[in-house]
Each structure stands twice: as C-alpha cells, then as structure tokens.
Coordinates of C-alpha atoms in Angstrom, one line a residue:
Chain A
X99 CA -6.9 7.5 -30.2
X100 CA -8.8 9.1 -33.0
X101 CA -7.6 12.5 -34.2
X102 CA -11.0 14.0 -33.4
X103 CA -10.2 13.6 -29.8
X104 CA -7.9 16.5 -29.2
X105 CA -5.6 17.4 -26.3
X106 CA -7.8 20.2 -25.2
X107 CA -10.8 17.8 -24.9
X108 CA -8.6 15.5 -22.8
X109 CA -7.6 18.5 -20.6
X110 CA -11.2 19.5 -20.1
X111 CA -12.2 16.0 -19.0
X112 CA -9.3 16.1 -16.5
X113 CA -10.1 19.5 -15.1
X114 CA -13.9 19.1 -15.1
X115 CA -13.8 15.6 -13.9
X116 CA -11.5 16.3 -11.0
X117 CA -13.4 19.4 -9.8
X118 CA -16.7 17.6 -10.0
X119 CA -15.5 14.5 -8.1
X120 CA -13.6 16.6 -5.5
X121 CA -16.9 18.6 -4.8
X122 CA -18.9 15.4 -4.7
X123 CA -16.5 13.8 -2.3
X124 CA -16.6 16.9 0.0
X125 CA -20.5 16.8 -0.1
X126 CA -20.5 13.1 0.8
X127 CA -18.0 13.7 3.6
X128 CA -20.3 16.4 5.0
X129 CA -23.2 13.9 4.9
X130 CA -21.1 11.3 6.6
X131 CA -20.2 13.7 9.3
X132 CA -23.9 14.3 9.9
X133 CA -24.5 10.5 10.2
X134 CA -21.5 9.8 12.4
X135 CA -23.0 10.7 15.8
X136 CA -25.4 7.7 15.4
X137 CA -22.6 5.4 14.3
X138 CA -19.3 6.1 16.0
X139 CA -20.2 5.3 19.6
X140 CA -19.2 8.8 20.8
X141 CA -21.4 8.3 23.9
X142 CA -18.8 5.8 25.2
X143 CA -15.8 8.0 24.3
X144 CA -15.0 8.8 27.9
X145 CA -11.9 10.6 29.2
X146 CA -10.5 7.2 30.1
X147 CA -11.1 5.9 26.5
X148 CA -9.4 9.0 25.1
X149 CA -6.4 8.5 27.3
X150 CA -6.5 4.9 26.3
X151 CA -6.2 5.9 22.6
X152 CA -3.0 7.7 23.5
X153 CA -1.7 4.6 25.2
X154 CA -2.7 2.6 22.1
X155 CA -0.8 5.0 19.8
X156 CA 2.3 5.6 21.9
X157 CA 3.0 1.9 22.1
X158 CA 2.5 1.4 18.4
X159 CA 0.0 -1.4 18.9
X160 CA -1.1 -1.0 15.2
X161 CA 2.4 -2.2 14.3
X162 CA 1.4 -5.8 15.0
X163 CA -2.4 -5.8 15.4
X164 CA -5.3 -4.7 13.3
X165 CA -8.1 -2.5 14.7
X166 CA -11.3 -2.6 12.6
X167 CA -9.2 -4.5 10.1
X168 CA -6.5 -1.9 9.6
X169 CA -3.0 -2.2 10.8
X170 CA -0.5 -5.0 10.6
X171 CA -1.5 -8.6 10.1
X172 CA 1.0 -10.2 12.6
X173 CA -1.3 -10.4 15.6
X174 CA -5.1 -10.7 16.2
X175 CA -7.8 -8.2 15.4
X176 CA -8.6 -6.1 18.4
X177 CA -11.8 -4.2 17.3
X178 CA -13.8 -7.1 18.8
X179 CA -11.5 -8.3 21.5
X180 CA -13.9 -6.9 24.0
X181 CA -16.4 -9.5 22.8
X182 CA -13.9 -12.3 22.2
X183 CA -11.9 -12.1 25.5
X184 CA -14.2 -10.0 27.7
X185 CA -17.5 -11.6 26.9
X186 CA -18.8 -8.1 26.3
X187 CA -18.6 -7.3 30.0
X188 CA -16.4 -4.3 31.2
X189 CA -15.2 -5.9 34.4
X190 CA -14.4 -9.3 32.8
X191 CA -12.5 -7.5 30.1
X192 CA -10.5 -5.3 32.4
X193 CA -9.5 -8.3 34.4
X194 CA -8.5 -10.1 31.2
X195 CA -6.4 -7.1 30.1
X196 CA -4.5 -6.8 33.3
X197 CA -3.7 -10.5 33.3
X198 CA -2.7 -10.5 29.6
X199 CA -0.6 -7.4 29.6
X200 CA 1.3 -8.4 32.7
X201 CA 2.0 -11.9 31.4
X202 CA 3.9 -10.8 28.2
X203 CA 6.1 -11.9 26.7
X204 CA 5.3 -15.6 27.1
X205 CA 8.8 -16.6 26.1
X206 CA 7.6 -19.8 24.3
X207 CA 10.4 -20.7 21.9
X208 CA 9.6 -20.1 18.2
X209 CA 6.3 -18.4 19.1
X210 CA 5.4 -14.8 18.2
X211 CA 6.2 -12.6 21.1
X212 CA 4.3 -9.6 22.4
X213 CA 6.7 -7.2 24.2
X214 CA 6.3 -6.2 27.9
X215 CA 5.2 -2.5 27.7
X216 CA 5.4 -1.9 31.4
X217 CA 2.0 -0.1 31.5
X218 CA 0.7 1.2 34.9
X219 CA -2.6 -0.2 36.2
X220 CA -4.3 3.1 35.2
X221 CA -2.9 2.8 31.7
X222 CA -4.2 -0.7 31.3
X223 CA -7.7 0.4 32.5
X224 CA -7.6 3.3 30.0
X225 CA -6.5 0.9 27.2
X226 CA -9.4 -1.4 28.1
X227 CA -11.8 1.5 28.0
X228 CA -10.5 2.5 24.6
X229 CA -10.9 -1.0 23.2
X230 CA -14.4 -1.3 24.7
X231 CA -15.4 2.0 23.1
X232 CA -13.9 0.9 19.7
X233 CA -15.9 -2.3 19.9
X234 CA -19.1 -0.3 19.9
X235 CA -18.5 1.5 16.6
X236 CA -21.1 0.5 13.9
X237 CA -19.0 -1.5 11.4
X238 CA -21.7 -2.8 9.1
X239 CA -21.5 -6.2 11.0
X240 CA -17.8 -6.6 10.3
X241 CA -15.9 -8.9 11.2
X242 CA -17.8 -12.0 10.0
X243 CA -17.3 -13.9 13.2
X244 CA -15.9 -13.6 16.7
X245 CA -12.3 -14.6 15.6
X246 CA -11.9 -11.2 13.9
Chain B
X169 CA 22.2 16.2 -18.9
X170 CA 21.3 19.5 -20.5
X171 CA 21.4 21.6 -17.4
X172 CA 24.0 21.6 -14.7
X173 CA 21.5 21.9 -11.9
X174 CA 19.9 18.6 -12.8
X175 CA 22.9 17.1 -11.0
X176 CA 21.3 17.8 -7.6
X177 CA 19.0 14.8 -8.4
X178 CA 21.9 12.4 -7.9
X179 CA 22.3 12.4 -4.1
X180 CA 18.5 12.0 -3.9
X181 CA 18.6 8.8 -6.1
X182 CA 21.6 7.4 -4.3
X183 CA 20.1 7.9 -0.9
X184 CA 16.7 6.5 -2.1
X185 CA 18.4 3.3 -3.3
X186 CA 20.2 2.9 0.1
X187 CA 16.9 3.3 1.9
X188 CA 15.3 0.8 -0.5
X189 CA 18.0 -1.7 0.4
X190 CA 17.2 -1.1 4.1
X191 CA 13.5 -1.6 3.4
X192 CA 14.2 -5.0 1.8
X193 CA 16.4 -6.1 4.6
X194 CA 13.8 -5.3 7.2
X195 CA 11.2 -7.0 5.0
X196 CA 13.2 -10.2 5.3
X197 CA 13.5 -9.8 9.1
X198 CA 9.7 -9.5 9.3
X199 CA 9.2 -12.4 6.9
X200 CA 11.2 -14.6 9.1
X201 CA 9.4 -13.4 12.2
X202 CA 6.2 -14.6 10.6
X203 CA 7.5 -18.2 10.8
X204 CA 10.1 -18.0 13.6
X205 CA 8.1 -15.8 16.0
X206 CA 10.8 -14.9 18.4
X207 CA 13.5 -14.1 15.8
X208 CA 15.5 -11.1 17.1
X209 CA 13.0 -10.6 20.0
X210 CA 13.2 -8.5 22.0
X211 CA 15.9 -6.5 20.2
X212 CA 13.8 -5.8 17.2
X213 CA 10.1 -6.6 17.9
X214 CA 7.9 -7.1 14.8
X215 CA 6.2 -3.7 15.2
X216 CA 9.5 -1.9 15.1
X217 CA 10.7 -3.9 12.0
X218 CA 7.4 -3.1 10.3
X219 CA 7.6 0.6 11.1
X220 CA 11.1 0.7 9.7
X221 CA 10.0 -1.3 6.6
X222 CA 7.0 0.9 5.7
X223 CA 8.6 4.2 6.8
X224 CA 11.7 3.5 4.7
X225 CA 9.4 2.8 1.8
X226 CA 7.6 6.1 2.2
X227 CA 10.8 8.1 2.7
X228 CA 12.7 6.6 -0.2
X229 CA 9.8 7.1 -2.5
X230 CA 9.7 10.7 -1.5
X231 CA 13.4 11.0 -2.2
X232 CA 12.8 9.3 -5.5
X233 CA 10.0 11.7 -6.4
X234 CA 12.1 14.7 -5.4
X235 CA 15.1 13.5 -7.3
X236 CA 12.9 12.8 -10.4
X237 CA 11.4 16.3 -10.1
X238 CA 14.8 18.0 -9.8
X239 CA 16.0 16.1 -12.8
X240 CA 12.9 16.6 -14.9
X241 CA 11.8 20.2 -14.1
X242 CA 14.9 22.0 -15.4
X243 CA 14.7 20.2 -18.7
X244 CA 11.0 20.7 -19.1
X245 CA 11.2 24.4 -18.1
X246 CA 14.3 24.9 -20.2
X247 CA 16.2 26.7 -17.5
X248 CA 18.5 26.0 -14.6
X249 CA 16.9 25.2 -11.2
X250 CA 16.0 28.3 -9.2
X251 CA 18.4 27.4 -6.4
X252 CA 20.6 24.3 -6.6
X253 CA 22.0 25.2 -3.1
X254 CA 18.5 25.1 -1.5
X255 CA 18.0 21.6 -3.1
X256 CA 21.2 20.3 -1.7
X257 CA 20.5 21.9 1.7
X258 CA 17.1 20.3 1.8
X259 CA 18.6 17.0 0.8
X260 CA 20.8 17.0 3.9
X261 CA 18.0 18.2 6.2
X262 CA 15.7 15.5 5.1
X263 CA 18.4 12.8 5.0
X264 CA 19.5 13.6 8.6
X265 CA 16.0 14.0 10.0
X266 CA 14.9 10.7 8.3
X267 CA 18.0 8.8 9.6
X268 CA 17.5 10.1 13.1
X269 CA 13.8 9.1 13.0
X270 CA 14.7 5.5 11.9
X271 CA 17.4 5.3 14.5
X272 CA 14.9 6.5 17.1
X273 CA 12.6 3.6 16.1
X274 CA 15.4 1.1 16.5
X275 CA 17.2 2.4 19.6
X276 CA 14.4 3.8 21.8
X277 CA 11.2 2.0 22.8
X278 CA 8.4 3.7 20.9
X279 CA 6.7 5.1 24.1
X280 CA 10.1 6.6 25.0
X281 CA 10.4 8.2 21.6
X282 CA 6.9 9.6 22.0
X283 CA 7.8 11.1 25.4
X284 CA 11.2 12.5 24.1
X285 CA 9.5 14.3 21.2
X286 CA 6.6 15.7 23.2
X287 CA 3.9 13.7 21.4
X288 CA 1.4 14.6 24.1
X289 CA 1.4 18.3 23.0
X290 CA 0.1 17.4 19.6
X291 CA -0.5 13.6 19.4
X292 CA 0.0 12.4 15.8
X293 CA 2.1 9.2 16.4
X294 CA 1.2 5.6 16.5
X295 CA -1.1 5.5 13.5
X296 CA -0.1 3.1 10.6
X297 CA 2.4 4.7 8.2
X298 CA 2.2 8.0 10.2
X299 CA 4.3 6.7 13.1
X300 CA 6.9 9.6 12.7
X301 CA 7.3 11.8 15.7
X302 CA 5.3 15.1 15.4
X303 CA 8.5 17.0 15.0
X304 CA 9.6 14.9 12.1
X305 CA 6.2 15.5 10.5
X306 CA 6.7 19.2 10.9
X307 CA 10.2 18.8 9.3
X308 CA 8.7 17.0 6.3
X309 CA 6.3 19.9 5.8
X310 CA 9.2 22.4 5.9
X311 CA 11.2 20.4 3.4
X312 CA 8.2 20.0 1.2
X313 CA 7.6 23.8 1.2
X314 CA 11.2 24.6 0.3
X315 CA 11.1 22.0 -2.4
X316 CA 7.9 23.3 -3.9
X317 CA 9.2 26.9 -3.7
X318 CA 12.3 25.9 -5.5
X319 CA 10.5 24.0 -8.3
X320 CA 7.7 26.5 -8.5
X321 CA 10.0 29.4 -9.1
X322 CA 11.8 27.4 -11.8
X323 CA 8.6 26.6 -13.6
X324 CA 7.2 30.1 -13.2
X325 CA 10.2 31.6 -14.9
X326 CA 10.6 28.9 -17.5
X327 CA 8.6 27.0 -20.1
X328 CA 5.4 25.6 -18.9
X329 CA 4.5 22.1 -20.3
X330 CA 1.7 19.7 -19.5
X331 CA 4.3 17.4 -17.9
X332 CA 5.7 20.0 -15.5
X333 CA 2.3 21.5 -14.6
X334 CA 0.9 18.0 -13.8
X335 CA 4.0 17.1 -11.8
X336 CA 3.7 20.3 -9.8
X337 CA 0.0 19.7 -9.2
X338 CA 0.8 16.3 -7.9
X339 CA 3.6 17.5 -5.7
X340 CA 1.4 20.4 -4.2
X341 CA -1.4 17.9 -3.6
X342 CA 1.1 15.6 -1.9
X343 CA 2.1 18.3 0.5
X344 CA -1.5 19.5 1.1
X345 CA -2.9 16.0 1.8
X346 CA -0.1 15.3 4.2
X347 CA -1.4 18.2 6.4
X348 CA -4.2 15.8 7.4
X349 CA -1.7 13.7 9.3
X350 CA -1.8 16.4 12.0
X351 CA -5.5 15.9 12.5
X352 CA -5.9 13.1 15.1
X353 CA -9.2 13.3 16.9
X354 CA -9.9 11.2 19.9
X355 CA -12.9 9.7 18.1
X356 CA -11.4 6.6 16.4
X357 CA -14.0 6.6 13.5
X358 CA -13.2 10.2 12.6
X359 CA -9.5 9.6 13.0
X360 CA -9.7 6.7 10.5
X361 CA -11.9 8.6 8.1
X362 CA -9.4 11.4 7.7
X363 CA -6.3 9.2 8.0
X364 CA -7.3 7.8 4.6
X365 CA -7.2 11.3 3.1
X366 CA -3.5 11.1 3.6
X367 CA -3.0 7.4 2.7
X368 CA -5.5 6.8 -0.1
X369 CA -5.5 10.2 -1.7
X370 CA -1.7 10.0 -1.8
X371 CA -1.5 6.5 -3.3
X372 CA -4.5 6.6 -5.6
X373 CA -4.6 10.3 -6.2
X374 CA -1.6 12.6 -6.3
X375 CA 1.0 10.0 -6.6
X376 CA -0.6 8.9 -9.9
X377 CA -0.2 12.4 -11.2
X378 CA 3.4 12.3 -10.2
X379 CA 4.0 8.9 -11.7
X380 CA 2.0 9.7 -14.9
X381 CA 4.1 12.8 -15.6
X382 CA 7.4 10.9 -14.9
X383 CA 6.3 8.1 -17.2
X384 CA 5.3 10.6 -19.9
X385 CA 8.7 12.3 -19.6
X386 CA 10.6 9.0 -19.9
X387 CA 8.6 8.0 -22.9
X388 CA 9.2 11.2 -24.7
X389 CA 12.9 10.9 -24.1
X390 CA 13.2 7.2 -25.0
X391 CA 10.8 6.9 -27.9
X392 CA 10.9 10.3 -29.5
X393 CA 7.1 10.2 -30.0
X394 CA 5.5 13.5 -30.6
X395 CA 4.9 15.5 -27.4
X396 CA 1.3 16.4 -28.3
X397 CA 0.4 12.7 -28.4
X398 CA 2.1 11.9 -25.1
X399 CA 0.5 14.9 -23.4
X400 CA -3.0 13.9 -24.6
X401 CA -2.4 10.4 -23.1
X402 CA -1.2 11.9 -19.9
X403 CA -4.4 14.0 -19.5
X404 CA -6.6 11.0 -20.2
X405 CA -4.7 8.8 -17.7
X406 CA -4.7 11.4 -14.8
X407 CA -8.4 12.3 -15.6
X408 CA -9.3 8.6 -15.1
X409 CA -7.1 8.4 -12.0
X410 CA -8.9 11.2 -10.3
X411 CA -12.4 10.4 -11.5
X412 CA -12.1 6.9 -10.2
X413 CA -9.7 7.4 -7.3
X414 CA -11.3 10.2 -5.3
X415 CA -14.6 8.4 -4.7
X416 CA -12.6 5.1 -4.7
X417 CA -11.6 6.2 -1.2
X418 CA -15.0 4.7 -0.3
X419 CA -13.6 1.2 -0.5
X420 CA -11.8 2.0 2.8
X421 CA -15.1 3.2 4.5
X422 CA -17.0 -0.1 4.5
X423 CA -16.1 -1.3 8.0
X424 CA -14.7 1.6 10.0
X425 CA -17.9 3.5 10.9
X426 CA -19.2 5.6 8.0
X427 CA -22.7 4.9 6.6
X428 CA -23.6 1.9 4.6
X429 CA -23.9 3.8 1.2
X430 CA -20.1 3.8 1.0
X431 CA -20.3 0.1 0.2
X432 CA -22.0 0.8 -3.1
X433 CA -20.0 4.0 -3.9
X434 CA -16.7 2.4 -2.9
X435 CA -17.4 -0.8 -4.9
X436 CA -18.5 1.0 -8.1
X437 CA -15.6 3.5 -8.2
X438 CA -12.9 1.2 -7.1
X439 CA -14.0 -1.3 -9.6
X440 CA -13.1 1.4 -12.2
X441 CA -9.8 2.1 -10.6
X442 CA -7.9 -0.4 -12.7
X443 CA -8.7 1.8 -15.8
X444 CA -6.0 4.4 -15.3
X445 CA -3.4 1.7 -14.7
X446 CA -4.6 -0.2 -17.7
X447 CA -4.3 2.9 -19.8
X448 CA -0.8 3.5 -18.4
X449 CA 0.3 0.0 -19.5
X450 CA -1.3 0.4 -23.0
X451 CA 0.3 3.9 -23.2
X452 CA 3.8 2.5 -22.4
X453 CA 3.5 -0.3 -25.0
X454 CA 1.9 1.9 -27.6
X455 CA 4.6 4.6 -27.4
X456 CA 7.3 1.9 -27.4
X457 CA 5.9 0.4 -30.6
X458 CA 5.7 3.8 -32.3
X459 CA 9.2 4.8 -31.3
X460 CA 11.1 6.9 -33.8
X461 CA 14.5 6.2 -32.5
X462 CA 16.5 3.6 -30.7
X463 CA 17.5 5.2 -27.5
X464 CA 20.8 3.9 -26.1
X465 CA 19.2 3.3 -22.7
X466 CA 17.1 0.2 -23.5
X467 CA 17.0 -0.7 -19.8
X468 CA 15.0 2.5 -19.1
X469 CA 12.4 1.5 -21.7
X470 CA 12.2 -2.0 -20.1
X471 CA 11.6 -0.4 -16.7
X472 CA 8.9 1.9 -18.2
X473 CA 7.1 -1.0 -19.8
X474 CA 7.5 -3.3 -16.8
X475 CA 6.2 -0.6 -14.5
X476 CA 3.1 -0.2 -16.6
X477 CA 2.4 -4.0 -16.5
X478 CA 3.2 -4.5 -12.8
X479 CA 1.2 -1.4 -11.7
X480 CA -1.8 -2.7 -13.7
X481 CA -1.4 -6.2 -12.2
X482 CA -0.7 -5.1 -8.6
X483 CA -2.9 -2.1 -8.2
X484 CA -5.4 -2.9 -10.9
X485 CA -6.0 -6.7 -10.9
X486 CA -5.0 -7.5 -7.3
X487 CA -6.8 -4.4 -6.1
X488 CA -10.0 -5.4 -7.9
X489 CA -9.8 -8.9 -6.5
X490 CA -10.8 -7.8 -3.0
X491 CA -12.3 -4.3 -3.5
X492 CA -16.0 -5.2 -3.8
X493 CA -17.7 -4.9 -0.5
X494 CA -19.2 -8.5 -0.3
X495 CA -15.7 -9.9 -1.0
X496 CA -13.9 -7.4 1.2
X497 CA -16.2 -8.4 4.1
X498 CA -14.2 -11.6 4.2
X499 CA -10.7 -10.4 3.0
X500 CA -10.4 -7.1 4.9
X501 CA -7.3 -7.1 7.0
X502 CA -6.0 -10.5 5.9
X503 CA -2.9 -11.5 4.0
X504 CA -4.8 -10.7 0.8
X505 CA -4.4 -7.0 1.7
X506 CA -0.7 -7.6 2.2
X507 CA -0.3 -9.3 -1.2
X508 CA -2.0 -6.4 -3.0
X509 CA 0.1 -3.9 -1.2
X510 CA 3.4 -5.5 -2.1
X511 CA 2.8 -5.8 -5.9
X512 CA 1.0 -2.5 -6.2
X513 CA 3.8 -0.5 -4.5
X514 CA 6.5 -2.3 -6.4
X515 CA 4.8 -1.8 -9.8
X516 CA 3.4 1.6 -9.4
X517 CA 6.0 3.4 -7.3
X518 CA 9.2 1.5 -6.8
X519 CA 9.8 0.7 -10.4
X520 CA 9.5 4.3 -11.7
X521 CA 12.0 5.3 -9.1
X522 CA 14.4 2.5 -9.9
X523 CA 14.6 3.4 -13.6
X524 CA 15.7 7.0 -12.7
X525 CA 19.1 6.6 -14.1
X526 CA 20.9 8.9 -16.5
X527 CA 21.1 7.5 -20.0
X528 CA 24.2 6.2 -21.6
X529 CA 25.3 3.1 -19.6
X530 CA 27.4 0.6 -21.4
X531 CA 25.7 -2.3 -23.0
X532 CA 27.2 -4.7 -20.5
X533 CA 25.9 -2.6 -17.5
X534 CA 22.5 -2.6 -19.1
X535 CA 22.5 -6.3 -19.4
X536 CA 23.3 -6.7 -15.7
X537 CA 20.7 -4.1 -14.9
X538 CA 18.1 -6.0 -16.9
X539 CA 19.0 -9.2 -14.9
X540 CA 18.3 -7.2 -11.8
X541 CA 15.0 -6.1 -13.2
X542 CA 13.8 -9.6 -14.1
X543 CA 15.0 -11.2 -10.8
X544 CA 13.2 -8.5 -8.7
X545 CA 10.1 -8.4 -10.8
X546 CA 9.6 -12.2 -10.9
X547 CA 10.4 -12.5 -7.2
X548 CA 7.8 -9.8 -6.5
X549 CA 5.2 -11.7 -8.6
X550 CA 5.8 -14.8 -6.5
X551 CA 5.8 -13.0 -3.2
X552 CA 2.4 -11.7 -4.2
X553 CA 1.2 -15.1 -5.3
X554 CA 2.3 -16.8 -2.0
X555 CA 0.8 -14.1 0.1
X556 CA -2.4 -14.5 -1.9
X557 CA -2.3 -18.2 -1.2
X558 CA -1.8 -17.5 2.5
X559 CA -4.7 -15.0 2.4
X560 CA -7.1 -17.4 0.7
X561 CA -6.4 -20.1 3.3
X562 CA -6.7 -17.6 6.1
X563 CA -10.1 -16.4 4.8
X564 CA -11.3 -20.0 4.5
X565 CA -10.2 -21.1 7.9
X566 CA -10.7 -18.0 10.0
X567 CA -13.3 -15.8 8.3
X568 CA -15.8 -17.9 6.4
X569 CA -16.9 -20.4 9.2
X570 CA -19.4 -19.4 11.9
X571 CA -18.2 -18.3 15.4
X572 CA -17.3 -21.4 17.4
X573 CA -16.3 -23.3 14.3
X574 CA -13.9 -20.8 12.8
X575 CA -10.2 -21.2 13.7
X576 CA -8.6 -18.5 15.8
X577 CA -6.1 -16.0 14.4
X578 CA -2.9 -17.7 15.8
X579 CA -4.1 -21.2 15.0
X580 CA -4.7 -20.1 11.4
X581 CA -1.3 -18.5 11.2
X582 CA 0.2 -21.9 12.2
X583 CA -1.7 -23.5 9.3
X584 CA -0.4 -21.2 6.7
X585 CA 3.3 -21.2 7.7
X586 CA 4.3 -23.0 4.5
X587 CA 3.3 -20.0 2.4
X588 CA 5.2 -17.7 4.7
X589 CA 8.3 -19.8 4.2
X590 CA 7.9 -19.7 0.4
X591 CA 7.4 -15.9 0.6
X592 CA 10.6 -15.6 2.6
X593 CA 12.6 -17.6 0.0
X594 CA 11.3 -15.5 -2.8
X595 CA 12.2 -12.4 -0.7
X596 CA 15.8 -13.6 -0.7
X597 CA 15.6 -13.9 -4.5
X598 CA 14.3 -10.3 -4.6
X599 CA 17.3 -9.2 -2.5
X600 CA 19.7 -11.0 -4.9
X601 CA 18.0 -9.1 -7.8
X602 CA 18.5 -5.9 -5.9
X603 CA 22.2 -6.7 -5.4
X604 CA 22.6 -7.4 -9.1
X605 CA 20.9 -4.1 -9.9
X606 CA 23.4 -2.3 -7.6
X607 CA 26.3 -4.2 -9.2
X608 CA 25.2 -2.8 -12.6
X609 CA 26.2 0.7 -11.5
X610 CA 29.8 -0.4 -11.2
X611 CA 30.1 -2.5 -14.3
X612 CA 32.4 -1.4 -17.1
X613 CA 32.6 2.2 -16.1
X614 CA 35.5 3.0 -18.5
X615 CA 33.5 2.3 -21.6
X616 CA 30.5 4.5 -20.9
X617 CA 28.9 5.8 -24.1
X618 CA 27.7 9.3 -24.2
X619 CA 24.1 9.5 -25.4
X620 CA 22.9 11.8 -28.1

C-alpha cells in the first residue's frame, strides 16, 4: 500500500463504514418488518400451528430435514411437503402425516431411517398445522419445483 | 511466554483439540450414514450425530478463541491477566457444561432433553446450530460475561493496541449477537430472519474481527514486520469484512419470507464478501515475504499462510459460487451449501485455532506437524470437491427439471452415492492427518529449543 494511505485513514474507513452499514442494515430490517405481515402468512399462524412449531423444534426435525432450504441435507425439504404429499389440502395432508409418522422407522436394510418419535395424535395434528402454515410463506417462488 | 498468566490458555487449546477430534469422528459417522442409511440406527440417529458434529465445532472454536485471547491479550497489554483464577474457573464451568450437553444429546432423546431442561418456559431449542438447551445457552452467556470482564480489565489497565482493541470488539460482538438466540418467535419467518443475526453475523461479522486480530498478532510475532504496517492492514481487512458482511446477510433472505429487494442487496454485497478474505491471503503472503527474521516456528507461518489461502477459497470462492440469487435459487439447501460450509469453516476458523501452539518445537516435531497440515488441508480440498460434485448432480437431477420430470429427493440421493463414498474416504484421510498432527505434540520432547 502506498505511504500516503495512513493507518488513521484505514481506521476511519473501518469505523465510518461499520457505523454506516450497521445503521443501513437496521433501517432495512425496519422496512422488512413493515412488509412482513403481507408475506409471512401470519393469518394461518393458529394456536395449533404455534404448538406444532414447538413439536418441530423439540424433536430436532431440522437435524435431518430442510425447512425453506435451511437445515440438514439428509432428508427431504418440508417447506412444501403440504403441496407435495398433501396436494394442498388440509385433510389429505393430516391423514398423510398420521400414516407417515406412525409408520416410522421403515426398517428397510441400508435405507436412511426416520426415528419413531411417539407423537400423540394431537401433536401430529399440530405439526401438520405448522407445516401447512410454513408452506404459505412467500418465498419468492422457491423451491423451483415440487420436489423441493 | 512472557507472562505467566498466558499459561491459562493451555487447557483451552488442549480441550479444543479433543473436541475437534470428536467432531471429526462424528463427521465420519454421518458420512457413512449418507451411504449406509441405517448405520448405528437407532442408537445414534443422523440428527443426533449432526447436532454433536456442529455443536462440537462451535464449542471448540469458542474454546480456541478464548485460549487465543488469553494468550494474546496479556502480551499485547503488557501485563498479567486480571484474574488467572477466574479464567481457570470459567474453563471448568464451560467444559463441564459443554460435556453434559453433548452427553445429553447422545444419551437422552431430544424431546426428553427439552422436557428435562424446561424448554417450554423459554423455547430456544431445536433450531439449527442453536440446539443447546436454554439453560446451556444461559451458561454460555455467563461464561462469556466473566471472560469479557477478565480480558476487559486487563486491557483497561494495560497497553491498548489496535490488535487487542479489535479482538475485544469482536469478542463483545460475539456475546451481544448470541443474545438473539433467545429470541424465538412463533412466526417462522421472523424466527429465521433473526436466527441469521446470530449465525451470519457471527461467521461473517465478528468472527472475522477475531480471526483478523489473531492473524495480525501471529504475523507480527513470526515475521517481525513493523506493527504500524500490520495494524494498517488489519484495519483495512476488518473494514471490508464489515462493509460487505453486514448487508451480505441479505444472501440468506432470498427464500425465507423477506421482501424481494434482498435478492439484489444480498447478491451485490455478498459478491463483495470475498474481498476481505482475499486481502487476508495477500496480507499473510506479503508479510511473510517481507519478514525480517526467521522465526523458529516455521509451522506457525505455514498455518498462517495456509489459513489465508483456504479461507479465501472456501469462504470467498465457494461462497461466491452459489451466492447470487439466480444461482442460489437452484442450489439453496443442496450439497453445494454443505461443500462451502466445510472448506470455509476449516480455512477461516479451524486453521487459526490449530496453529495456536507455543513457539519452539523441535524441527522434527515441526516436520510431523507440517505433514498433518498437508494431509488435513488436501483432504479438506477433496471433501469440498466431492460434495460440490454431489451438489451439481443433485441440482441437475432434482432442481432444474420441471415438476413431474424432476427426480425426488431420495431417488436423487441414491444417484449421487458414489460422491458420498469418495467424501467418506477423504474424511478418513483427514482423520489420519489429525492423528499425525496430534502425534507431533509428542515427538522429540527432550530436544525442545527455546525460542528467542
């Protein structure tokens, strides 16, 4: 670096740049929060869905699956499982969820296994409500296709 | 060692390395589960292995950062640590709490662990990387406060340099951003938005301050280049890190709910994110070329330069590969993400911690250590390449075709098994490299040279 570029100039870029971008980030966050009610499907965030989120969390589902593309990459994406396995219909999806959760693990040799989580019927309904709510979040048309 | 209290760093490094070994072992278990799905099922289901793998990484990096800070701060401040006793006490608290948490993951079903620790009172568990029981999270905050108090008092009473001020800024930021892990709204989109404040702003924000200051310290020590020059570089690097990294958070906001403008913001700023890593690599090489003395610890210099290169490749190049919104639309949440994560973490954060070794090992030990370096580094390059291969195929089969034509997730996984096998084999090479690295600690102890 040329000698004209001094340490105090470098320091000022660091301090000024950081403060500027922190403030800008906070302003953008504020704007995002204003836009979220139209995007985050909070209308469908029922009590059942909220309970379902706790079921989702307390069984560490994110340890194998992705949800909106985030999580582990060992098992299928579940942000659109409501469309993929429930044909976008609440009752169909609930029926699928009960059948699926109670059939695990499959025990097929060499195949990836999903544990049996021993959820109650109520918990499975709640989990289904949570996944249905998640499926309604505006994701800028992600994923590209139904396979997630 | 100039100051006696620097010795408190030692248990931190030793424990960090033990946890690192654990992380690698669990990585190998997961790697095998990718191809032999029912391996160790139901004793260690994949989600448990992964939780152990990633949490060990986070905890051992924290131990490494803490050890590095305890080693570096007294020397930079030119005085003994405020309270070595507190540092040792916090070590034991953190080590015991961390071990109990990991054992909890392994021995109790996760739902049971949540019940035992009263997760329903303040639900924070079950989110990626933040799986720790709420009580462990509170413990982390307490340890961090004690740690910051101890170092803060040392710096306040001692000499203030750019390096220790930047390091302190980074460590305070680390603690502050972690507080967002306690915010877990029922609204999934908001939960995810602020979850990234911990994860992204750690990795691409405050950790870069910590890593930059450690790198600057090591380069001053090993090359003897003028402090003024090093500090100027440090300022430029961290300025670029924050200028690009803060809005770079936007690259996580494409598909999880926030408005569409994040696609542009995230793409632009994260395209610039390789710059600080590039500067870091140039910095390391530049300083090494201008070195004024031959430091007896050549291995440390090799780690410093290797870390610069790998951080640039992993975080910079591999990050850029999939960060632009139109590309990320197809790659988001595939093995491409996993490949980037592996090399970036190894280069940017694991390597600085691994080089944290007091100077003055014998030549023979250094040669063994350098073997360990090359084995691990080359293995990591290949792990990354194989996962990238897997990811490209996955995108091609599962993401690019239209609904109806696209292959399902599990069918795709079957197609890319070969890459997973190759990754697992290179994982074993990585483990061998790690063993060689450990062996270098025990080589030729009698002929240790004392460094100047």
